mmCIF file of C-alpha atoms in Angstrom:
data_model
loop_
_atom_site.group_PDB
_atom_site.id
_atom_site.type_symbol
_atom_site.label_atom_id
_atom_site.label_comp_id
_atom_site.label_asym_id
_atom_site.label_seq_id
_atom_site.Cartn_x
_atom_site.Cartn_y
_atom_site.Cartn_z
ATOM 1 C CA UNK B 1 -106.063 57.458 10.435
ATOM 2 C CA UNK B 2 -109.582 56.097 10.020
ATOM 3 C CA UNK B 3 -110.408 59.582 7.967
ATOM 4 C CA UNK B 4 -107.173 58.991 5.587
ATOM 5 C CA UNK B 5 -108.022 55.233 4.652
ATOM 6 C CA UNK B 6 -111.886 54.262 5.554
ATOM 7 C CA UNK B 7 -114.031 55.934 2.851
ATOM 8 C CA UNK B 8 -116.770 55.833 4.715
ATOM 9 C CA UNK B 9 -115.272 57.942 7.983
ATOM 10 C CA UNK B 10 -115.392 61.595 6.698
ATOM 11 C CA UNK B 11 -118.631 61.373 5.450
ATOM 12 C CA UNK B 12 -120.077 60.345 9.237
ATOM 13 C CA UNK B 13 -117.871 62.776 11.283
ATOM 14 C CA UNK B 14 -119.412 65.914 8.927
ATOM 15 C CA UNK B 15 -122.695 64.339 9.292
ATOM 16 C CA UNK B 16 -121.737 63.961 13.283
ATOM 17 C CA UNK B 17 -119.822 67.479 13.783
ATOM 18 C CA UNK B 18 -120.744 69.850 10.917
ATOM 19 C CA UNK B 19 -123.842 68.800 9.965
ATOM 20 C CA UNK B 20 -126.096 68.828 13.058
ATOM 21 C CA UNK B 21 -124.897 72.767 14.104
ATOM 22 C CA UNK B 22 -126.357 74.895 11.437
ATOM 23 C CA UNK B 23 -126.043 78.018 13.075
ATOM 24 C CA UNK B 24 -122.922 77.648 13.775
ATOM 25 C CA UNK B 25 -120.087 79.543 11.471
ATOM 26 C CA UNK B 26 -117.501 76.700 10.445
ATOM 27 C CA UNK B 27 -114.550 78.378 8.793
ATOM 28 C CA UNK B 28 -112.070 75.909 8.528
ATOM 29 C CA UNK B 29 -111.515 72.386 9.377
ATOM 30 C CA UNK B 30 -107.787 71.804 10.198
ATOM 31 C CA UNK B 31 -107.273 68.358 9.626
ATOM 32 C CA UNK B 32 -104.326 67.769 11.989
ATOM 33 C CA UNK B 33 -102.596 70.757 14.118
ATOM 34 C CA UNK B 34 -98.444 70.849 14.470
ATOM 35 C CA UNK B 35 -98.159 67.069 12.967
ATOM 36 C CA UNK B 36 -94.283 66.011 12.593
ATOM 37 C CA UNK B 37 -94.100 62.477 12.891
ATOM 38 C CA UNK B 38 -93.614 60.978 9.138
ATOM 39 C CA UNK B 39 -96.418 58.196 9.803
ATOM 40 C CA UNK B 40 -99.095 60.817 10.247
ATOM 41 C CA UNK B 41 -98.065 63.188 8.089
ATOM 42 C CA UNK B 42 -98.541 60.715 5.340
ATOM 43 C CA UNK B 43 -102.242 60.317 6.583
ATOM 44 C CA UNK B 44 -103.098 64.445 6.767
ATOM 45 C CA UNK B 45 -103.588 64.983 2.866
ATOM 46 C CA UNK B 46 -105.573 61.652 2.307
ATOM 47 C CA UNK B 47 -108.187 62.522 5.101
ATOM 48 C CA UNK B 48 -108.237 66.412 3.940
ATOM 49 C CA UNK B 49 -109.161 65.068 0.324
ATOM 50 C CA UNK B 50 -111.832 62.678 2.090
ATOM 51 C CA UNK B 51 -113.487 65.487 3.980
ATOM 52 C CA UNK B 52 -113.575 67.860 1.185
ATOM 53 C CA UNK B 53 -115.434 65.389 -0.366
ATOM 54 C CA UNK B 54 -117.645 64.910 2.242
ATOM 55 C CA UNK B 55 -117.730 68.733 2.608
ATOM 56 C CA UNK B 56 -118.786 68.888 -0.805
ATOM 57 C CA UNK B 57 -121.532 65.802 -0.996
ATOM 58 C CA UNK B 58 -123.439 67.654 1.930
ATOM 59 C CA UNK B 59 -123.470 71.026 -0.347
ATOM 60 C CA UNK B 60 -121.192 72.835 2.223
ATOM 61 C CA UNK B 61 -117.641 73.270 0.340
ATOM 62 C CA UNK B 62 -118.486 76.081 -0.561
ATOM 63 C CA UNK B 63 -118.521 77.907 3.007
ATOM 64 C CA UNK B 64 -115.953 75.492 4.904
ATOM 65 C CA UNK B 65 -112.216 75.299 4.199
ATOM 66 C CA UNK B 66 -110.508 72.223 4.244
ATOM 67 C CA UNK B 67 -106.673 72.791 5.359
ATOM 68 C CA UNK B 68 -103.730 71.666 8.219
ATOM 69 C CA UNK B 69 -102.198 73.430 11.253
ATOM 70 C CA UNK B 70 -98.641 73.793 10.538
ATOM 71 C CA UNK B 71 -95.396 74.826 13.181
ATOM 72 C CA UNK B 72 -93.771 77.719 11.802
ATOM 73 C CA UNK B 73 -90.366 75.267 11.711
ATOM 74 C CA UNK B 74 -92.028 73.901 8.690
ATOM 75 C CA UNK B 75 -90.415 76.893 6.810
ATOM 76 C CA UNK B 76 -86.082 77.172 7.274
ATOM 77 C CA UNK B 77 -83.835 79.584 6.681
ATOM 78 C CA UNK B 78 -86.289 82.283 7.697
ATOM 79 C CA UNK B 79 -83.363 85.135 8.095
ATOM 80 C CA UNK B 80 -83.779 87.129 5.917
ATOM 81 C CA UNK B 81 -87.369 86.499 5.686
ATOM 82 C CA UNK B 82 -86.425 86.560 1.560
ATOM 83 C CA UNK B 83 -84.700 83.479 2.185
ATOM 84 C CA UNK B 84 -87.758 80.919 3.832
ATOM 85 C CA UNK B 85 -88.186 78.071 1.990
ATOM 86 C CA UNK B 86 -90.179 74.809 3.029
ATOM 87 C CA UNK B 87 -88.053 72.628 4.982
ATOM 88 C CA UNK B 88 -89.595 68.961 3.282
ATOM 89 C CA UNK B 89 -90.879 70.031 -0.062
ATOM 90 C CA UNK B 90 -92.544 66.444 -0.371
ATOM 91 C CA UNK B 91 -94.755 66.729 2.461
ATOM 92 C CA UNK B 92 -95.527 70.345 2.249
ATOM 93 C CA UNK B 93 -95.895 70.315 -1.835
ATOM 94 C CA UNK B 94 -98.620 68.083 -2.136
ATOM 95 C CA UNK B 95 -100.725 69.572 0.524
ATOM 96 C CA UNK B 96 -99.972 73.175 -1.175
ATOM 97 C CA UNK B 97 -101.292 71.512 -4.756
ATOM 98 C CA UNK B 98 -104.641 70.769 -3.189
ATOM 99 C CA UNK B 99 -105.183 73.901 -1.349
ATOM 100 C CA UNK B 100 -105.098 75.609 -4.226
ATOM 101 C CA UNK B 101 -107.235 73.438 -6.140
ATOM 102 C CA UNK B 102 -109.451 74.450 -3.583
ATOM 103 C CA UNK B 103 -108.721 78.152 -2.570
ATOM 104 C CA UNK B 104 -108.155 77.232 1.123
ATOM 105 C CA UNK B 105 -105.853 79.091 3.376
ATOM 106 C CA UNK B 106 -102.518 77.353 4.861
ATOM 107 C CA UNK B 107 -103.067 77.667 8.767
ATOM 108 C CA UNK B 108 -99.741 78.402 10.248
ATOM 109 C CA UNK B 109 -98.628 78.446 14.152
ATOM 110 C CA UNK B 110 -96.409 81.593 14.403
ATOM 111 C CA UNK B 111 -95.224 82.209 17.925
ATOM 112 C CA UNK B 112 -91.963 84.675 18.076
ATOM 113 C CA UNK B 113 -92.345 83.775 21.958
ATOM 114 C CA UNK B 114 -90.356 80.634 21.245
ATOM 115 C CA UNK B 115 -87.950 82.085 18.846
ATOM 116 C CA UNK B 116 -86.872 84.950 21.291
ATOM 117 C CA UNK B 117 -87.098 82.269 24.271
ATOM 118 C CA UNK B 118 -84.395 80.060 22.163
ATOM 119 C CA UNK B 119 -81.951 83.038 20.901
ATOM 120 C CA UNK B 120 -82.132 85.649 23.364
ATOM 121 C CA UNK B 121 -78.659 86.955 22.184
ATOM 122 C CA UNK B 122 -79.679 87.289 19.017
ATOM 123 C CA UNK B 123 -83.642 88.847 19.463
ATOM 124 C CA UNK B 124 -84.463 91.877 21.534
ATOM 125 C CA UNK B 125 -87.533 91.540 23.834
ATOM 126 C CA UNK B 126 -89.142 94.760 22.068
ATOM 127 C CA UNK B 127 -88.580 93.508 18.513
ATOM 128 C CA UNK B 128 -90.336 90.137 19.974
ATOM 129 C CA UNK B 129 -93.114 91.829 21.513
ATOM 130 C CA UNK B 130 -94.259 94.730 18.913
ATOM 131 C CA UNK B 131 -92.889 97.311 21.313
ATOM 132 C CA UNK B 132 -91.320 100.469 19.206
ATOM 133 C CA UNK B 133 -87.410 100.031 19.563
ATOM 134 C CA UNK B 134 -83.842 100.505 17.997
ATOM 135 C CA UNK B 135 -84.019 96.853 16.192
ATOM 136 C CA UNK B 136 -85.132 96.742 12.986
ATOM 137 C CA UNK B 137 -84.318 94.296 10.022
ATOM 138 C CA UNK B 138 -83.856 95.591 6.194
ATOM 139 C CA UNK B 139 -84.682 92.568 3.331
ATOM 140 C CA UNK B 140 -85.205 93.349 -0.389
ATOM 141 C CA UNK B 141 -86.527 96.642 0.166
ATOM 142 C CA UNK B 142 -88.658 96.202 3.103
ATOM 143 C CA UNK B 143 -88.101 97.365 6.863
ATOM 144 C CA UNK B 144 -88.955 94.817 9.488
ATOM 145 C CA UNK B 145 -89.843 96.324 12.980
ATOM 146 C CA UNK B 146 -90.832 93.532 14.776
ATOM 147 C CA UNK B 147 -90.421 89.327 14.636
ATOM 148 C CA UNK B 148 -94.203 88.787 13.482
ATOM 149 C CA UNK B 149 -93.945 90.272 10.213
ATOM 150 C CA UNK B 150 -90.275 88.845 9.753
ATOM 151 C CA UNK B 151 -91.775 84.877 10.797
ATOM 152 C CA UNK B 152 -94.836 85.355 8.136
ATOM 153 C CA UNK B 153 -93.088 87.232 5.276
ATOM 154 C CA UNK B 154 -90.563 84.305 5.415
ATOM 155 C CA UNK B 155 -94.064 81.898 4.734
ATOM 156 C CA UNK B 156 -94.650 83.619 2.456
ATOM 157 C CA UNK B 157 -91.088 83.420 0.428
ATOM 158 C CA UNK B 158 -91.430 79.943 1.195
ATOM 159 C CA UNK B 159 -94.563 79.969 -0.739
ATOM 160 C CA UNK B 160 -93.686 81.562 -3.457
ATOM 161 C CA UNK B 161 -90.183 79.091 -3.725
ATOM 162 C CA UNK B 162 -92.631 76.462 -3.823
ATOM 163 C CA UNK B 163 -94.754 78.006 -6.763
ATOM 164 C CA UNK B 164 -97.726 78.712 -4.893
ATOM 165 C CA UNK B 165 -97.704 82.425 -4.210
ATOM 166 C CA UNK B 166 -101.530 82.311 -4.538
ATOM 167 C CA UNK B 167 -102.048 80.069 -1.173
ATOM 168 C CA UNK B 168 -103.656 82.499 1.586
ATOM 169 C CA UNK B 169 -102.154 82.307 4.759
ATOM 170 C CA UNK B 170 -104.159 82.508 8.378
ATOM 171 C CA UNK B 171 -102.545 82.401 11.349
ATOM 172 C CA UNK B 172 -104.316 79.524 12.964
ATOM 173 C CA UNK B 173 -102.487 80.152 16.558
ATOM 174 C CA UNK B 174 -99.824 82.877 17.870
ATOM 175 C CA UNK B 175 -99.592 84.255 21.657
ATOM 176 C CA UNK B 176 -97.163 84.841 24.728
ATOM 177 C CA UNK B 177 -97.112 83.206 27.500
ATOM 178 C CA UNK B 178 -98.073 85.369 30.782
ATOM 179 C CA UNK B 179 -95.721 83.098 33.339
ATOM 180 C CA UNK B 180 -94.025 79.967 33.541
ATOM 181 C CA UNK B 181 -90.662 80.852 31.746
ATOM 182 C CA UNK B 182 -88.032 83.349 30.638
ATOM 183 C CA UNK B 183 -90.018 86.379 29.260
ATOM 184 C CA UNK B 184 -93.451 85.430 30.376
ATOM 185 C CA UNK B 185 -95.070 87.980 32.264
ATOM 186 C CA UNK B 186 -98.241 89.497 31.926
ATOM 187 C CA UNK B 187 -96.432 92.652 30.932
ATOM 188 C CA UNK B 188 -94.955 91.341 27.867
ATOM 189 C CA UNK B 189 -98.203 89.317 27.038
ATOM 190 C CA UNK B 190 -100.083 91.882 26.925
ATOM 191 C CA UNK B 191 -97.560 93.734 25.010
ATOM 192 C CA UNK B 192 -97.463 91.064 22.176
ATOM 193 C CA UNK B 193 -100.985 90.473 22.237
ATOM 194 C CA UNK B 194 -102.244 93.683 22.343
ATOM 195 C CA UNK B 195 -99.011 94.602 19.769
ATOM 196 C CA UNK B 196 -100.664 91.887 17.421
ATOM 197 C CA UNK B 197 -104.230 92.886 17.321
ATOM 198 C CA UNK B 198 -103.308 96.111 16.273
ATOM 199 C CA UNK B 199 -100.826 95.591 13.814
ATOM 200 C CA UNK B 200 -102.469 92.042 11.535
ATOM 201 C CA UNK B 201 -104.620 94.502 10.132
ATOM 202 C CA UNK B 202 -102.495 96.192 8.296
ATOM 203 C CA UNK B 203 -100.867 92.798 7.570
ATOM 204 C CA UNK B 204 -97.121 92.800 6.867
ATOM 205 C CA UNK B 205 -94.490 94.701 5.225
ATOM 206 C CA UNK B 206 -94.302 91.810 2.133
ATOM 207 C CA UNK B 207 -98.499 92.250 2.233
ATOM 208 C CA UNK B 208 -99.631 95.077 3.719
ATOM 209 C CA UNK B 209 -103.505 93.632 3.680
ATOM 210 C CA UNK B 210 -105.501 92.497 6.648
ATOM 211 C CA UNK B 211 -103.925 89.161 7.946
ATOM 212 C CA UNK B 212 -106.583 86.629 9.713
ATOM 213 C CA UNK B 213 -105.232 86.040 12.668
ATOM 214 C CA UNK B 214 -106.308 83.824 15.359
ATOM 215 C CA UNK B 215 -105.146 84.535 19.685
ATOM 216 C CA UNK B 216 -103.878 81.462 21.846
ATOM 217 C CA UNK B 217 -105.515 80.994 23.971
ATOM 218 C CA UNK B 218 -109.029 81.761 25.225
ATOM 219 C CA UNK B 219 -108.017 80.338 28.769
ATOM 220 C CA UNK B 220 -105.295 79.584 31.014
ATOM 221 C CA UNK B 221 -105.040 76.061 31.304
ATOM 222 C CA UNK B 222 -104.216 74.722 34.818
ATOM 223 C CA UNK B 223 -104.092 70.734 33.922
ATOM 224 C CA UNK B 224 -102.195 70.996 30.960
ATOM 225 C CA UNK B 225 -98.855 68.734 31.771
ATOM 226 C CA UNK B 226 -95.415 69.779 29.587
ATOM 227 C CA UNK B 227 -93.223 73.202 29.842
ATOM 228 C CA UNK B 228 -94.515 75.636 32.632
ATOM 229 C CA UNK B 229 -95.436 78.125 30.054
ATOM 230 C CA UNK B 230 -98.200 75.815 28.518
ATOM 231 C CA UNK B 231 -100.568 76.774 30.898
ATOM 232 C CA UNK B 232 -99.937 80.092 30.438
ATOM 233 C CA UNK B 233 -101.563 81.409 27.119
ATOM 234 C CA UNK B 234 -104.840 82.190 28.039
ATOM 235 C CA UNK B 235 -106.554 85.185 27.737
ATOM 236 C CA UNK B 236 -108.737 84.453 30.767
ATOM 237 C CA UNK B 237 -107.930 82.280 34.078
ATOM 238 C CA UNK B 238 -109.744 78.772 34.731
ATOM 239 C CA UNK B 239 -112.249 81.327 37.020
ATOM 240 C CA UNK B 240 -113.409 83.086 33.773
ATOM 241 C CA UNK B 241 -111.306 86.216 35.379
ATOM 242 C CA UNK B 242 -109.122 88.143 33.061
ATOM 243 C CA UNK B 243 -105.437 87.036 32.319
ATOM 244 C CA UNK B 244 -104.862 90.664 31.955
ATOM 245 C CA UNK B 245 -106.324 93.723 30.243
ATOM 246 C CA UNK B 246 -106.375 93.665 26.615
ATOM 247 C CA UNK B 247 -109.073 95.498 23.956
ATOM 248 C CA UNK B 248 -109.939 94.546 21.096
#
């Protein structure tokens, strides 16, 4: 809140975060991550325009990225992925009109995990997971072989609904859970994980460029309180010993 309404604020957390770590490659500041309460969503564009300025005064716009985390349910209607379009135009419309003022990426949260976990009738394992299979999904031409590609094509419809086909998107966070719930083994993590580092660059079927994409997570996390499978993304258990085997 302080970043949205005291002008002061941004200017002192880039001087106290950015500033002082000059070897260190900043790519993006994500100025709130999966925010869906209506109070501070009205405070995320107001504090990105604040540090972009502040980005900007200290002479480092130019290499930092100002944008949001988003939830994929930000987009609805998502089959066919044709059909996505953003669910609350006046939240997401504004924040669209300043990232491409500034040629920042939208940083979206794609996770088919939950998707399959909530409509298991409905989506196969192997069409969640990247494994080769029967399922497949035709839209407008294209030939979807796997939930990824379907959840980020449908972005991008949603993008271009909202007349901002330009906007890059990143994948800020998408993994599999390796326990704690239905379909979370180590198996099918490193299935999906594995699936997804080989496949993003090649991108997807709507644009078949490299995709920036970003793993969940770098570590199991043993404390974390909520659904069993939230302690379950890493890549790595709290010992610094592999999760399970993955290349990259």
């Amino acid at each position: 809140t302080s970043l949205a309404n005291d002008p002061s604020a941004a200017p002192a957390w880039v001087k106290a975060n950015v500033q002082p770590f000059p070897g260190v490659s900043f790519r993006y500041i994500a100025v709130g991550n999966e925010v869906t309460d209506s109070a501070g969503q009205k405070t995320i564009l107001p504090a990105m325009k604040n540090i972009q300025a502040a980005l900007v005064a200290a002479g480092l716009s130019g290499s930092i990225k100002v944008s949001t985390s988003v939830r994929f349910d930000v987009v609805e209607n998502t089959s066919p992925p044709s059909n996505g379009v953003f669910a609350d135009t006046s939240f997401m419309g504004p924040i669209l009109e300043f990232l491409a003022s500034t040629g920042a990426p939208l940083l979206a949260n794609v996770y088919p995990y939950f998707a399959y976990k909530g409509d298991q009738q409905n989506i196969k394992l192997d069409f969640a997971t990247f494994v080769p299979g029967s399922t497949t999904v035709t839209d407008n031409g294209l030939t979807y072989t796997n939930l990824f590609d379907a959840m980020v094509d449908s972005i991008y419809a949603a993008l271009e609904k909202a007349g901002k086909p330009g906007v890059k998107v990143v994948i800020s966070e998408s993994g599999w859970p390796s326990a704690g719930g239905v379909g979370a083994t180590a198996q099918n993590t490193r299935a999906y994980n594995q699936g997804l580092i080989n496949h993003v660059r090649g991108g997807t079927p709507k644009k078949p460029s490299l995709l920036e994409t970003y793993i969940f997570a770098m570590f199991n996390e043993n404390q974390k309180t909520g659904d069993p499978t939230e302690n379950n993304f890493g890549l790595f258990n709290p010992d610094k010993s592999p999760a399970y085997s993955i290349t990259f």
